[in-house]
Amino acid sequence: MGGETWCGDAWAWRRVGAVDRIALVDGLGHGREAAAAADAALTAFATMDDGGPEQILHHMDEAARTTRGAAVVVACIEPAMRRLVVAGVGNVRAVLFGRRRVHIESVPGIVGTGIRAPRPLVLDWSDRDLLVMWTDGVATGLDIDRSLLRLKHEPDAVARQLLADYATGTDDAAVVCALLTGASP
């Protein structure tokens, strides 16, 4: 967010075995305390070697208990099986674009306050499908289709364009895009 030194929106990627994991975190509010919440959640994400999104979110919830909390979405991508498992808590959004469009809903709550069991969504995907995840600092009316067509599914370019076009300026904002292929995203 303009005028802030600290950003409460952050993301991380890591490979564990044959699974690529992505976490997008929106620390509540903005500024130093939001960044501390995001850091706590991502530190937990970096140390969790077992389980899927549900277990990872519970681990992140425990780690963020001393912070103001965060909204979080976690995706586990299994390239060999062409399977995507995603779960989220709070007002973070995710959509899988490809031969079909699938909106991935998060459960209400705040990671760090004792979350209820998130409902992971298991999806099959095809080569060059695109997973797009974003925080609430990005306008809900974003036109992903226009950016995808113009930028030909190049994940870095799509993320930058969506952020440039749709960041509200009233909160921290983040967009993460992963191009799904038989190899790493």
Short mmCIF file of C-alpha atoms in Angstrom, two decimals:
data_model
loop_
_atom_site.label_atom_id
_atom_site.label_comp_id
_atom_site.label_asym_id
_atom_site.label_seq_id
_atom_site.Cartn_x
_atom_site.Cartn_y
_atom_site.Cartn_z
CA MET A 1 0.00 0.00 0.00
CA GLY A 2 1.32 3.43 -0.85
CA GLY A 3 3.09 5.23 1.98
CA GLU A 4 3.79 2.05 3.96
CA THR A 5 7.23 0.62 4.68
CA TRP A 6 5.89 -2.85 5.57
CA CYS A 7 3.72 -5.12 3.43
CA GLY A 8 1.33 -7.64 4.98
CA ASP A 9 0.73 -9.56 1.74
CA ALA A 10 3.32 -12.19 0.91
CA TRP A 11 3.69 -15.55 -0.78
CA ALA A 12 6.06 -18.50 -0.92
CA TRP A 13 6.71 -21.50 -3.11
CA ARG A 14 8.52 -24.68 -2.21
CA ARG A 15 8.87 -28.21 -3.48
CA VAL A 16 8.41 -31.10 -1.08
CA GLY A 17 9.14 -34.40 -2.77
CA ALA A 18 7.16 -34.40 -6.02
CA VAL A 19 4.69 -31.74 -4.86
CA ASP A 20 4.95 -28.01 -5.52
CA ARG A 21 3.37 -25.93 -2.77
CA ILE A 22 2.30 -22.30 -2.94
CA ALA A 23 0.99 -20.18 -0.07
CA LEU A 24 -0.49 -16.69 -0.43
CA VAL A 25 -0.89 -14.80 2.85
CA ASP A 26 -2.73 -11.56 3.61
CA GLY A 27 -1.82 -10.34 7.10
CA LEU A 28 -4.82 -8.49 8.50
CA GLY A 29 -4.71 -4.76 7.89
CA HIS A 30 -1.45 -3.31 6.69
CA GLY A 31 1.86 -2.14 8.08
CA ARG A 32 4.32 -3.76 10.49
CA GLU A 33 1.80 -5.96 12.36
CA ALA A 34 0.29 -7.29 9.13
CA ALA A 35 3.80 -8.12 7.89
CA ALA A 36 4.56 -9.92 11.19
CA ALA A 37 1.42 -12.06 10.76
CA ALA A 38 2.39 -12.93 7.18
CA ASP A 39 5.95 -13.77 8.25
CA ALA A 40 4.75 -16.08 11.03
CA ALA A 41 2.42 -17.93 8.66
CA LEU A 42 5.07 -18.29 5.93
CA THR A 43 7.70 -19.46 8.42
CA ALA A 44 5.32 -22.25 9.41
CA PHE A 45 4.66 -23.01 5.74
CA ALA A 46 8.41 -23.36 5.17
CA THR A 47 8.75 -25.95 7.95
CA MET A 48 5.75 -28.16 7.13
CA ASP A 49 6.91 -31.20 5.19
CA ASP A 50 3.87 -33.48 5.53
CA GLY A 51 0.22 -33.17 4.66
CA GLY A 52 -1.91 -31.25 2.26
CA PRO A 53 -3.39 -27.75 2.38
CA GLU A 54 -5.68 -28.52 5.34
CA GLN A 55 -2.80 -29.67 7.56
CA ILE A 56 -0.57 -26.83 6.37
CA LEU A 57 -3.27 -24.26 7.20
CA HIS A 58 -3.68 -25.72 10.71
CA HIS A 59 0.10 -25.52 11.22
CA MET A 60 0.09 -21.91 10.02
CA ASP A 61 -2.86 -21.18 12.34
CA GLU A 62 -0.86 -22.36 15.36
CA ALA A 63 2.19 -20.35 14.32
CA ALA A 64 0.21 -17.12 13.85
CA ARG A 65 -1.55 -17.24 17.26
CA THR A 66 0.54 -14.39 18.70
CA THR A 67 -0.12 -12.13 15.69
CA ARG A 68 -3.20 -10.28 14.45
CA GLY A 69 -3.82 -13.16 12.02
CA ALA A 70 -4.10 -13.57 8.28
CA ALA A 71 -6.18 -14.81 5.38
CA VAL A 72 -4.35 -17.64 3.61
CA VAL A 73 -4.74 -19.87 0.57
CA VAL A 74 -2.51 -22.93 0.06
CA ALA A 75 -2.18 -24.90 -3.17
CA CYS A 76 -0.44 -28.25 -3.59
CA ILE A 77 0.37 -29.11 -7.20
CA GLU A 78 1.19 -32.69 -8.14
CA PRO A 79 2.58 -32.53 -11.70
CA ALA A 80 2.92 -36.29 -12.22
CA MET A 81 -0.77 -36.84 -11.37
CA ARG A 82 -1.94 -33.49 -12.83
CA ARG A 83 -3.75 -32.87 -9.59
CA LEU A 84 -4.26 -29.61 -7.71
CA VAL A 85 -5.41 -29.50 -4.10
CA VAL A 86 -6.34 -26.04 -2.76
CA ALA A 87 -7.82 -24.73 0.49
CA GLY A 88 -8.15 -21.25 1.91
CA VAL A 89 -9.26 -19.38 4.99
CA GLY A 90 -10.50 -15.80 4.88
CA ASN A 91 -10.88 -13.32 2.06
CA VAL A 92 -8.25 -14.60 -0.34
CA ARG A 93 -9.34 -15.78 -3.77
CA ALA A 94 -8.19 -18.39 -6.27
CA VAL A 95 -9.32 -19.43 -9.73
CA LEU A 96 -8.10 -22.19 -12.03
CA PHE A 97 -8.23 -21.14 -15.70
CA GLY A 98 -7.98 -23.60 -18.54
CA ARG A 99 -10.41 -25.80 -20.37
CA ARG A 100 -12.81 -24.81 -17.62
CA ARG A 101 -12.87 -22.06 -15.01
CA VAL A 102 -13.09 -23.14 -11.37
CA HIS A 103 -13.50 -20.60 -8.56
CA ILE A 104 -11.94 -21.90 -5.36
CA GLU A 105 -13.84 -20.73 -2.28
CA SER A 106 -12.16 -20.16 1.07
CA VAL A 107 -13.91 -20.83 4.37
CA PRO A 108 -14.60 -17.86 6.64
CA GLY A 109 -12.08 -17.24 9.40
CA ILE A 110 -8.69 -15.86 10.32
CA VAL A 111 -5.55 -17.99 10.42
CA GLY A 112 -4.11 -17.44 13.89
CA THR A 113 -7.41 -17.40 15.78
CA GLY A 114 -8.28 -21.08 15.71
CA ILE A 115 -9.70 -21.99 12.31
CA ARG A 116 -12.40 -24.46 11.44
CA ALA A 117 -11.50 -27.24 9.06
CA PRO A 118 -10.96 -25.79 5.59
CA ARG A 119 -12.47 -27.77 2.74
CA PRO A 120 -9.77 -28.67 0.22
CA LEU A 121 -10.85 -28.71 -3.39
CA VAL A 122 -9.21 -31.40 -5.54
CA LEU A 123 -8.99 -30.61 -9.25
CA ASP A 124 -7.48 -32.22 -12.30
CA TRP A 125 -5.72 -29.88 -14.69
CA SER A 126 -4.37 -29.85 -18.23
CA ASP A 127 -1.06 -28.53 -19.52
CA ARG A 128 -0.92 -24.71 -19.51
CA ASP A 129 -3.86 -24.24 -17.16
CA LEU A 130 -3.23 -21.20 -14.97
CA LEU A 131 -3.81 -20.94 -11.23
CA VAL A 132 -4.39 -17.32 -10.15
CA MET A 133 -4.55 -16.37 -6.46
CA TRP A 134 -5.02 -12.85 -5.06
CA THR A 135 -5.63 -10.91 -1.86
CA ASP A 136 -8.36 -8.43 -0.99
CA GLY A 137 -6.16 -5.48 -1.94
CA VAL A 138 -7.07 -6.39 -5.52
CA ALA A 139 -10.52 -5.36 -6.79
CA THR A 140 -13.05 -8.16 -6.93
CA GLY A 141 -14.13 -7.14 -10.44
CA LEU A 142 -10.79 -7.91 -12.05
CA ASP A 143 -10.96 -9.07 -15.66
CA ILE A 144 -8.55 -11.98 -15.73
CA ASP A 145 -9.74 -13.12 -19.17
CA ARG A 146 -8.60 -9.88 -20.82
CA SER A 147 -5.14 -10.11 -19.22
CA LEU A 148 -4.80 -13.80 -20.06
CA LEU A 149 -5.63 -13.27 -23.72
CA ARG A 150 -3.29 -10.32 -24.05
CA LEU A 151 -0.40 -11.92 -22.18
CA LYS A 152 -0.76 -15.51 -23.45
CA HIS A 153 -0.74 -17.16 -20.03
CA GLU A 154 2.74 -15.92 -19.07
CA PRO A 155 2.35 -16.14 -15.28
CA ASP A 156 4.75 -13.33 -14.27
CA ALA A 157 3.30 -10.95 -16.84
CA VAL A 158 -0.31 -11.80 -15.92
CA ALA A 159 0.39 -11.27 -12.19
CA ARG A 160 2.10 -7.92 -12.81
CA GLN A 161 -0.67 -6.73 -15.12
CA LEU A 162 -3.48 -7.74 -12.76
CA LEU A 163 -1.73 -5.99 -9.89
CA ALA A 164 -1.15 -2.85 -11.98
CA ASP A 165 -4.73 -2.77 -13.26
CA TYR A 166 -6.69 -3.83 -10.20
CA ALA A 167 -4.81 -3.00 -6.97
CA THR A 168 -7.23 -0.84 -4.97
CA GLY A 169 -4.55 1.32 -3.34
CA THR A 170 -6.43 1.12 -0.03
CA ASP A 171 -4.74 -2.07 1.22
CA ASP A 172 -1.71 -4.23 0.57
CA ALA A 173 -2.19 -6.29 -2.59
CA ALA A 174 -0.68 -9.46 -4.03
CA VAL A 175 -1.30 -11.67 -7.06
CA VAL A 176 0.35 -15.05 -7.60
CA CYS A 177 0.04 -16.98 -10.88
CA ALA A 178 1.27 -20.52 -11.50
CA LEU A 179 1.35 -22.02 -14.97
CA LEU A 180 0.58 -25.73 -14.59
CA THR A 181 2.64 -28.05 -16.73
CA GLY A 182 4.11 -31.51 -16.40
CA ALA A 183 7.10 -29.82 -14.77
CA SER A 184 7.26 -27.31 -11.89
CA PRO A 185 4.91 -24.28 -12.12
#
